[in-house]
Amino acid sequence: MLRAAAAASAIFPARFAAAPAVAAAAELRSPLLRVLGTLRGGRSSVLLGRRARFCSNSSDTEAAAAEAEAKAEDGTVAEGEADGKASSAIVPTNPQIEDCLSVVALPLPHRPLFPGFYMPIYVKDQKLLQALIENRKRSASYAGAFLVKDEEGTDPNIVTGSDSEKSIDDLKGEDLLKRLHEVGTLAQITSIQGDQVVLLGHRRLRITEMVEEDPLTVKVDHLKEKPYNKDDDVIKATSFEVISTLREVLRTSSLWKDHVQTYTQHIGDFNYPRLADFGAAISGANKLLCQEVLEELDVYKRLKLTLELVKKEMEISKLQQSIAKAIEEKISGDQRRYLLNEQLKAIKKELGLETDDKTALSAKFRERIESKKDKCPPHVLQVIEEELTKLQLLEASSSEFNVTRNYLDWLTVLPWGNYSDENFDVHHAQKILDEDHYGLSDVKERILEFIAVGKLRGTSQGKIICLSGPPGVGKTSIGRSIARALNRQFYRFSVGGLADVAEIKGHRRTYVGAMPGKMVQCLKSVGTANPLVLIDEIDKLGRGHSGDPASALLELLDPEQNVNFLDHYLDVPIDLSKVLFVCTANVIEMIPNPLLDRMEIIAIAGYITDEKMHIARDYLEKNTREACGIKPEQVEVTDAALLALIENYCREAGVRNLQKQIEKIYRKIALQLVRQGVSNEPDQEALSVTANEETSSGDVAAAKDEILKDSAMEDASVTNNIINRASEEANEVNLANEAVVHEVHTTEAPKTDSVSEDKDTDGAKEGAGDKAIEKVVVDSSNLGDFVGKPVFQAERIYEQTPVGVVMGLAWTAMGGSTLYIETTRVEEGEGKGALVLTGQLGDVMKESAQIAQTVGRAILLEKEPDNQFFANSKLHLHVPAGATPKDGPSAGCTMITSMLSLAMGNPVRKDLAMTGEVTLTGRILPIGGKNVCQVKEKTIAARRSAIKTLIFPSANKRDFDELASNVKEGLEVHFVDTYSEIYDLAFQSDSGTETS
């Protein structure tokens, strides 16, 4: 103890000599003071000693020091005031602080106030603020600061808005008292500025009862720490650990050092209780944890709680340091890299190794255009020169610089005058078109005509061709074949749903993110000025607020205008006269007439069953088998299976759905083969083994090769014979593939016999060979196992059409189909003639029904004058498949026949179908309109339903004559001008039909 006092006296000789009582108290605090003295300078240590006697004391030692000073109370107070003026940081304290037994309660919403610390708060209650001002004037400048409790059901760790503070300000009296913690701090009001009150904590208080409600005034008890043994080793060790932790934190945070100086100036030297208060007060812990430290009167427990808080603070400080270090390293690294790059640029520029950005860009653009200078139009060269000059005058950081740079980039990258060499060999083109597509003779003939004209002229001109037809007939894929036949670059873009003119004509350069139109992008992509451009889905153009794209296409697809096509972005004319445009559409009636007038229409009808069989066998099946990795000898799809697939699953005009079904079959076959253990990988392993053997022994390997060749040829011929017996209709390509594949497989067996004498190995090889030869056969009997139940049933509902039922022929975007017209009598009575229509009929079809009733009534009157059927019968006409909308005039003759059949009670021929529009005078008008494929589509639909007799308008005879012979084979077709001819054909006897 003497040693500690001597050390403390050595630190503060002057102050301890002037104040013996304080020296006795400081003697007890000197161990802590010596430790914390290393954290501050000498001047701060002197301040700690000089302020010791102006603090409010709570320990027994401090009470003894206060009694010693009470003998000379007046002198002490005067000295304290003098010191306060000298330091300009001391607030005069009330010498009768123990007499403050009733204080005004101040709610603290965020953190409790610890003794020795300042806290500014805002008092919004004017009555409470006025009471504080009055207390300060009466030299009773003390109040009680109590932490507000959280509302029930709220998390104190979650930050909330100011609603809770507003609710606290609204509470008065008993309600406010319930929301305050019982233990708080006696706070001295040091200053009041407006509604801001600055408090300085002195000692702990406990609320006993309420004295006044508004403002809330409470009686309090002054709390003191529980007695403790200052020499207790546990307390010392805990306090030293707190100090050690504080030292670590103080090294990294200058803000905490300021806290130390401020605290010691106004509360005095550190002892165990004050050390605990200091650590808890400056930590960033939760307010409830700080309140727990404030309420704890046991010094050891308080130190322990504080130690936990400062340990957490040290971890936060370390995390702060690591974050700051990482950010500083990143920033310094980026700055260093930037400075080095700038220095490198400057050095290269001085040495002439590199020019600045603008010069480099100009050189790049000039180099691009140099090779095209002879072919580039003069007006384009002039614009490029002007823009290059402008680029040199602009600052690189300006927005106009980027616009000009992008503009020059597009101008110089386009293929001005660069045309690809076309192939005018007609035979070569015919071969390519036949390889890629089966049928389509009209399209192929038109392309060959185009090539022939180009060969005779020595150059070709751009054309606009429109391929129209149902989905899946090959409109898009034939565009690629045409490009390949002509040796032109191919570019495709779809305009389906396009509603912005800028997609065709480009944006103005003044817009942010402006880009040229599709044609300029096409020329940049293909690199030639005479590509084949496929414009897909031209019948599905949209129209929005940004203009009408169909009108914008007029300039693009007009051979007279696209010589000087003007893109809004480039703003210079572009010659597109050498471009071959191929458009595709499903329904040409949806294309605007001005645009349709500029195109040459080539109609592609749907495929008949024979054509689908050829396409499936020669194209789809072969490609699908290769895509699935299946060998020809491993699978066989019979013609009966393909026919059933086409008739019962894929009746569409196109073959897209047929391709999907074939892919489905081969996927299931692949899974079945893999489950059986079949794999096509051993071929590569066998080849690698052969290669290793050849490297190890040269002459022996050469001899083996001769043996292998002979055995391979024998095994291949045997295998081919097996394949031919299994399927007589296999084509030459499949046979060739089988021979090649079996040559590899059969190579393994002799090699194994010659290299290895293990009989088990030979047996395994033979078993694998037998397994590879086994086929998966798909025929009509097991087709359902691969593709499920049939989708389509027979379109022909009646074997013998009953009275009032007649088969008609219809056309949809998916191709042709048959449909029945059914008429029955609902009610009979004099003068009750009427007609009811059902089946989702359109307006045109409803009008056709009205015309049919009128014409039928006239014909019945002519044939049977006494028959009053139409005048006295209410008829109901229905077109089956009621969920499908139907419209069009071509069912007129069918409706008349149905009504007359019911009126006369005579059914029509069972193998008859008809189509044609009827006028009120009984004339039969042609069908099809702009669509010249309706006759073929309807004929195909009739063949699918086993109809032998067809009735067409006479005007459609030329369309029927153009059909292929296999489509017309076996059909009895009649071409009529008036309905009376149909009447004679429909109601004649079957025997008469057979003889005719």
CSV table of C-alpha atoms in Angstrom, one decimal, residues 510-755:
chain,number,residue,atom,x,y,z
A,510,THR,CA,-29.9,12.2,-81.8
A,511,TYR,CA,-31.7,9.6,-79.7
A,512,VAL,CA,-29.9,7.9,-76.9
A,513,GLY,CA,-29.0,4.3,-77.9
A,514,ALA,CA,-29.9,4.9,-81.5
A,515,MET,CA,-29.3,2.0,-84.0
A,516,PRO,CA,-29.7,1.5,-87.7
A,517,GLY,CA,-32.6,-0.6,-89.1
A,518,LYS,CA,-32.6,-4.3,-89.8
A,519,MET,CA,-31.4,-4.0,-93.4
A,520,VAL,CA,-28.2,-2.1,-92.4
A,521,GLN,CA,-27.6,-4.6,-89.6
A,522,CYS,CA,-28.1,-7.3,-92.2
A,523,LEU,CA,-25.5,-5.8,-94.6
A,524,LYS,CA,-23.0,-5.5,-91.7
A,525,SER,CA,-23.6,-9.1,-90.6
A,526,VAL,CA,-23.3,-10.8,-94.0
A,527,GLY,CA,-20.5,-8.6,-95.4
A,528,THR,CA,-21.9,-8.5,-99.0
A,529,ALA,CA,-24.3,-6.2,-100.7
A,530,ASN,CA,-26.3,-8.9,-102.5
A,531,PRO,CA,-27.5,-11.3,-99.8
A,532,LEU,CA,-30.7,-13.3,-99.7
A,533,VAL,CA,-32.9,-11.8,-97.0
A,534,LEU,CA,-35.8,-13.8,-95.6
A,535,ILE,CA,-38.5,-11.7,-94.0
A,536,ASP,CA,-40.5,-14.2,-92.0
A,537,GLU,CA,-44.2,-13.9,-90.9
A,538,ILE,CA,-44.9,-10.8,-93.0
A,539,ASP,CA,-48.6,-11.4,-92.6
A,540,LYS,CA,-48.4,-10.9,-88.9
A,541,LEU,CA,-47.1,-7.3,-88.9
A,542,GLY,CA,-48.3,-5.2,-86.0
A,543,ARG,CA,-49.2,-1.6,-85.8
A,544,GLY,CA,-48.5,0.6,-82.7
A,545,HIS,CA,-48.0,4.2,-81.7
A,546,SER,CA,-44.5,4.2,-83.4
A,547,GLY,CA,-46.0,4.0,-86.9
A,548,ASP,CA,-47.0,1.4,-89.4
A,549,PRO,CA,-44.2,-1.0,-90.3
A,550,ALA,CA,-46.1,-2.3,-93.3
A,551,SER,CA,-45.9,1.1,-94.8
A,552,ALA,CA,-42.2,1.3,-94.0
A,553,LEU,CA,-41.7,-2.0,-95.9
A,554,LEU,CA,-43.1,-0.5,-99.1
A,555,GLU,CA,-39.9,1.3,-99.8
A,556,LEU,CA,-37.8,-1.7,-98.8
A,557,LEU,CA,-39.7,-4.2,-101.0
A,558,ASP,CA,-40.2,-1.9,-104.1
A,559,PRO,CA,-37.6,-2.6,-106.8
A,560,GLU,CA,-38.0,0.9,-108.1
A,561,GLN,CA,-37.4,2.5,-104.6
A,562,ASN,CA,-34.9,0.3,-102.8
A,563,VAL,CA,-32.1,1.5,-105.2
A,564,ASN,CA,-31.9,4.5,-102.9
A,565,PHE,CA,-33.1,3.1,-99.6
A,566,LEU,CA,-32.7,5.7,-96.9
A,567,ASP,CA,-32.0,4.6,-93.3
A,568,HIS,CA,-32.8,7.2,-90.7
A,569,TYR,CA,-29.6,6.5,-88.8
A,570,LEU,CA,-27.1,6.5,-91.7
A,571,ASP,CA,-29.0,9.2,-93.6
A,572,VAL,CA,-27.3,8.3,-96.8
A,573,PRO,CA,-28.9,6.3,-99.7
A,574,ILE,CA,-28.1,2.5,-99.8
A,575,ASP,CA,-28.5,0.4,-103.0
A,576,LEU,CA,-30.6,-2.7,-102.2
A,577,SER,CA,-31.5,-3.5,-105.8
A,578,LYS,CA,-29.2,-6.5,-105.8
A,579,VAL,CA,-30.8,-8.1,-102.7
A,580,LEU,CA,-33.1,-11.0,-103.2
A,581,PHE,CA,-36.0,-10.7,-100.8
A,582,VAL,CA,-38.0,-13.9,-99.9
A,583,CYS,CA,-41.0,-13.3,-97.6
A,584,THR,CA,-43.1,-16.0,-95.9
A,585,ALA,CA,-46.8,-15.8,-94.9
A,586,ASN,CA,-49.5,-18.2,-93.8
A,587,VAL,CA,-52.5,-16.1,-95.0
A,588,ILE,CA,-51.9,-13.6,-97.7
A,589,GLU,CA,-55.3,-12.0,-97.1
A,590,MET,CA,-53.7,-10.4,-93.9
A,591,ILE,CA,-51.0,-8.6,-96.0
A,592,PRO,CA,-51.9,-5.0,-96.9
A,593,ASN,CA,-52.8,-4.7,-100.6
A,594,PRO,CA,-50.1,-2.1,-101.5
A,595,LEU,CA,-47.4,-4.4,-100.0
A,596,LEU,CA,-48.9,-7.5,-101.6
A,597,ASP,CA,-48.8,-5.8,-105.0
A,598,ARG,CA,-45.0,-5.5,-104.8
A,599,MET,CA,-44.4,-9.2,-104.2
A,600,GLU,CA,-44.6,-12.2,-106.4
A,601,ILE,CA,-46.8,-14.8,-104.7
A,602,ILE,CA,-45.8,-18.5,-104.8
A,603,ALA,CA,-48.3,-20.6,-103.1
A,604,ILE,CA,-47.1,-23.8,-101.3
A,605,ALA,CA,-49.9,-26.2,-100.7
A,606,GLY,CA,-49.9,-28.9,-98.1
A,607,TYR,CA,-48.4,-32.3,-98.7
A,608,ILE,CA,-50.5,-35.3,-99.6
A,609,THR,CA,-49.9,-38.7,-97.9
A,610,ASP,CA,-47.5,-39.9,-100.6
A,611,GLU,CA,-45.4,-36.8,-100.4
A,612,LYS,CA,-45.3,-37.1,-96.6
A,613,MET,CA,-44.2,-40.7,-96.9
A,614,HIS,CA,-41.3,-39.7,-99.1
A,615,ILE,CA,-40.3,-36.8,-96.9
A,616,ALA,CA,-40.5,-38.9,-93.7
A,617,ARG,CA,-38.5,-41.7,-95.2
A,618,ASP,CA,-35.8,-39.7,-97.1
A,619,TYR,CA,-35.4,-36.7,-94.9
A,620,LEU,CA,-36.9,-36.7,-91.5
A,621,GLU,CA,-36.2,-40.3,-90.4
A,622,LYS,CA,-32.6,-40.1,-91.6
A,623,ASN,CA,-31.8,-36.9,-89.9
A,624,THR,CA,-33.5,-37.9,-86.7
A,625,ARG,CA,-31.7,-41.2,-86.6
A,626,GLU,CA,-28.3,-39.5,-86.9
A,627,ALA,CA,-29.3,-36.9,-84.3
A,628,CYS,CA,-30.2,-39.6,-81.8
A,629,GLY,CA,-27.0,-41.6,-82.5
A,630,ILE,CA,-28.8,-44.7,-83.6
A,631,LYS,CA,-27.4,-47.0,-86.3
A,632,PRO,CA,-29.5,-48.0,-89.3
A,633,GLU,CA,-29.2,-51.7,-88.4
A,634,GLN,CA,-30.6,-51.1,-84.9
A,635,VAL,CA,-34.0,-49.9,-85.9
A,636,GLU,CA,-36.6,-50.4,-88.6
A,637,VAL,CA,-39.7,-48.3,-89.0
A,638,THR,CA,-42.1,-49.9,-91.5
A,639,ASP,CA,-44.1,-48.2,-94.2
A,640,ALA,CA,-47.3,-49.3,-92.5
A,641,ALA,CA,-46.1,-47.5,-89.3
A,642,LEU,CA,-45.3,-44.3,-91.2
A,643,LEU,CA,-48.7,-44.4,-93.0
A,644,ALA,CA,-50.5,-44.9,-89.7
A,645,LEU,CA,-48.5,-42.1,-88.2
A,646,ILE,CA,-49.4,-39.7,-91.0
A,647,GLU,CA,-53.1,-40.7,-91.1
A,648,ASN,CA,-53.9,-40.9,-87.4
A,649,TYR,CA,-51.4,-38.4,-85.8
A,650,CYS,CA,-50.2,-35.9,-88.4
A,651,ARG,CA,-53.0,-34.8,-90.7
A,652,GLU,CA,-51.7,-31.2,-90.9
A,653,ALA,CA,-50.8,-29.7,-94.2
A,654,GLY,CA,-47.1,-29.4,-93.2
A,655,VAL,CA,-44.6,-31.9,-91.8
A,656,ARG,CA,-43.4,-30.1,-88.7
A,657,ASN,CA,-45.7,-32.2,-86.4
A,658,LEU,CA,-44.6,-35.3,-88.3
A,659,GLN,CA,-41.0,-34.5,-87.5
A,660,LYS,CA,-41.9,-34.2,-83.8
A,661,GLN,CA,-43.6,-37.5,-83.8
A,662,ILE,CA,-40.6,-39.2,-85.5
A,663,GLU,CA,-38.2,-37.7,-83.0
A,664,LYS,CA,-40.5,-39.0,-80.2
A,665,ILE,CA,-40.3,-42.5,-81.7
A,666,TYR,CA,-36.5,-42.4,-82.0
A,667,ARG,CA,-36.0,-41.1,-78.5
A,668,LYS,CA,-38.0,-44.0,-77.0
A,669,ILE,CA,-36.0,-46.4,-79.2
A,670,ALA,CA,-32.8,-44.9,-77.9
A,671,LEU,CA,-33.9,-45.4,-74.3
A,672,GLN,CA,-34.9,-48.9,-75.0
A,673,LEU,CA,-31.5,-49.7,-76.6
A,674,VAL,CA,-29.6,-48.2,-73.7
A,675,ARG,CA,-31.7,-50.2,-71.2
A,676,GLN,CA,-30.8,-53.4,-73.1
A,677,GLY,CA,-27.1,-52.5,-72.7
A,678,VAL,CA,-26.5,-51.6,-76.3
A,679,SER,CA,-23.8,-49.0,-76.8
A,680,ASN,CA,-22.2,-47.6,-79.9
A,681,GLU,CA,-18.9,-46.7,-78.1
A,682,PRO,CA,-17.0,-50.0,-78.4
A,683,ASP,CA,-16.2,-49.1,-82.0
A,684,GLN,CA,-13.8,-46.4,-80.9
A,685,GLU,CA,-12.2,-48.6,-78.3
A,686,ALA,CA,-11.7,-51.3,-80.9
A,687,LEU,CA,-10.0,-48.8,-83.2
A,688,SER,CA,-7.7,-47.6,-80.5
A,689,VAL,CA,-6.7,-51.1,-79.6
A,690,THR,CA,-5.9,-51.7,-83.3
A,691,ALA,CA,-3.8,-48.6,-83.4
A,692,ASN,CA,-1.8,-49.7,-80.3
A,693,GLU,CA,-1.2,-53.1,-81.8
A,694,GLU,CA,0.0,-51.7,-85.1
A,695,THR,CA,2.6,-49.5,-83.3
A,696,SER,CA,3.9,-52.4,-81.3
A,697,SER,CA,4.3,-54.8,-84.3
A,698,GLY,CA,4.5,-53.6,-87.8
A,699,ASP,CA,4.6,-56.7,-90.0
A,700,VAL,CA,2.2,-58.7,-87.8
A,701,ALA,CA,-0.3,-55.8,-87.9
A,702,ALA,CA,-0.1,-55.6,-91.7
A,703,ALA,CA,-0.9,-59.3,-92.0
A,704,LYS,CA,-3.8,-58.9,-89.6
A,705,ASP,CA,-5.1,-56.0,-91.7
A,706,GLU,CA,-5.4,-58.3,-94.7
A,707,ILE,CA,-7.2,-60.9,-92.7
A,708,LEU,CA,-9.5,-58.3,-91.2
A,709,LYS,CA,-10.5,-56.9,-94.6
A,710,ASP,CA,-11.4,-60.3,-96.0
A,711,SER,CA,-13.5,-61.2,-92.9
A,712,ALA,CA,-15.1,-57.8,-92.8
A,713,MET,CA,-16.2,-58.1,-96.4
A,714,GLU,CA,-17.7,-61.5,-95.8
A,715,ASP,CA,-19.5,-60.5,-92.5
A,716,ALA,CA,-20.8,-57.3,-94.2
A,717,SER,CA,-22.3,-59.3,-97.0
A,718,VAL,CA,-24.0,-61.7,-94.6
A,719,THR,CA,-25.3,-58.8,-92.5
A,720,ASN,CA,-26.7,-57.1,-95.6
A,721,ASN,CA,-28.5,-60.3,-96.6
A,722,ILE,CA,-30.1,-60.4,-93.1
A,723,ILE,CA,-31.2,-56.7,-93.3
A,724,ASN,CA,-32.6,-57.3,-96.8
A,725,ARG,CA,-34.7,-60.2,-95.5
A,726,ALA,CA,-35.9,-58.1,-92.5
A,727,SER,CA,-37.0,-55.1,-94.6
A,728,GLU,CA,-37.3,-55.2,-98.4
A,729,GLU,CA,-38.0,-51.4,-98.6
A,730,ALA,CA,-34.7,-50.2,-97.1
A,731,ASN,CA,-33.1,-47.6,-99.3
A,732,GLU,CA,-29.6,-47.5,-100.7
A,733,VAL,CA,-28.3,-45.0,-98.1
A,734,ASN,CA,-29.3,-47.2,-95.2
A,735,LEU,CA,-27.7,-50.2,-96.8
A,736,ALA,CA,-24.4,-48.3,-97.3
A,737,ASN,CA,-24.4,-47.1,-93.7
A,738,GLU,CA,-25.1,-50.7,-92.5
A,739,ALA,CA,-22.2,-52.0,-94.5
A,740,VAL,CA,-19.8,-49.4,-93.0
A,741,VAL,CA,-21.0,-49.9,-89.5
A,742,HIS,CA,-20.8,-53.7,-89.7
A,743,GLU,CA,-17.4,-53.5,-91.1
A,744,VAL,CA,-16.3,-51.9,-87.8
A,745,HIS,CA,-18.2,-54.4,-85.7
A,746,THR,CA,-17.0,-57.4,-87.6
A,747,THR,CA,-13.4,-56.2,-87.4
A,748,GLU,CA,-13.5,-56.8,-83.7
A,749,ALA,CA,-14.3,-60.5,-83.8
A,750,PRO,CA,-11.3,-61.8,-85.9
A,751,LYS,CA,-9.0,-59.5,-84.1
A,752,THR,CA,-10.0,-60.9,-80.8
A,753,ASP,CA,-9.6,-64.5,-82.1
A,754,SER,CA,-6.1,-63.7,-83.3
A,755,VAL,CA,-4.8,-61.8,-80.3
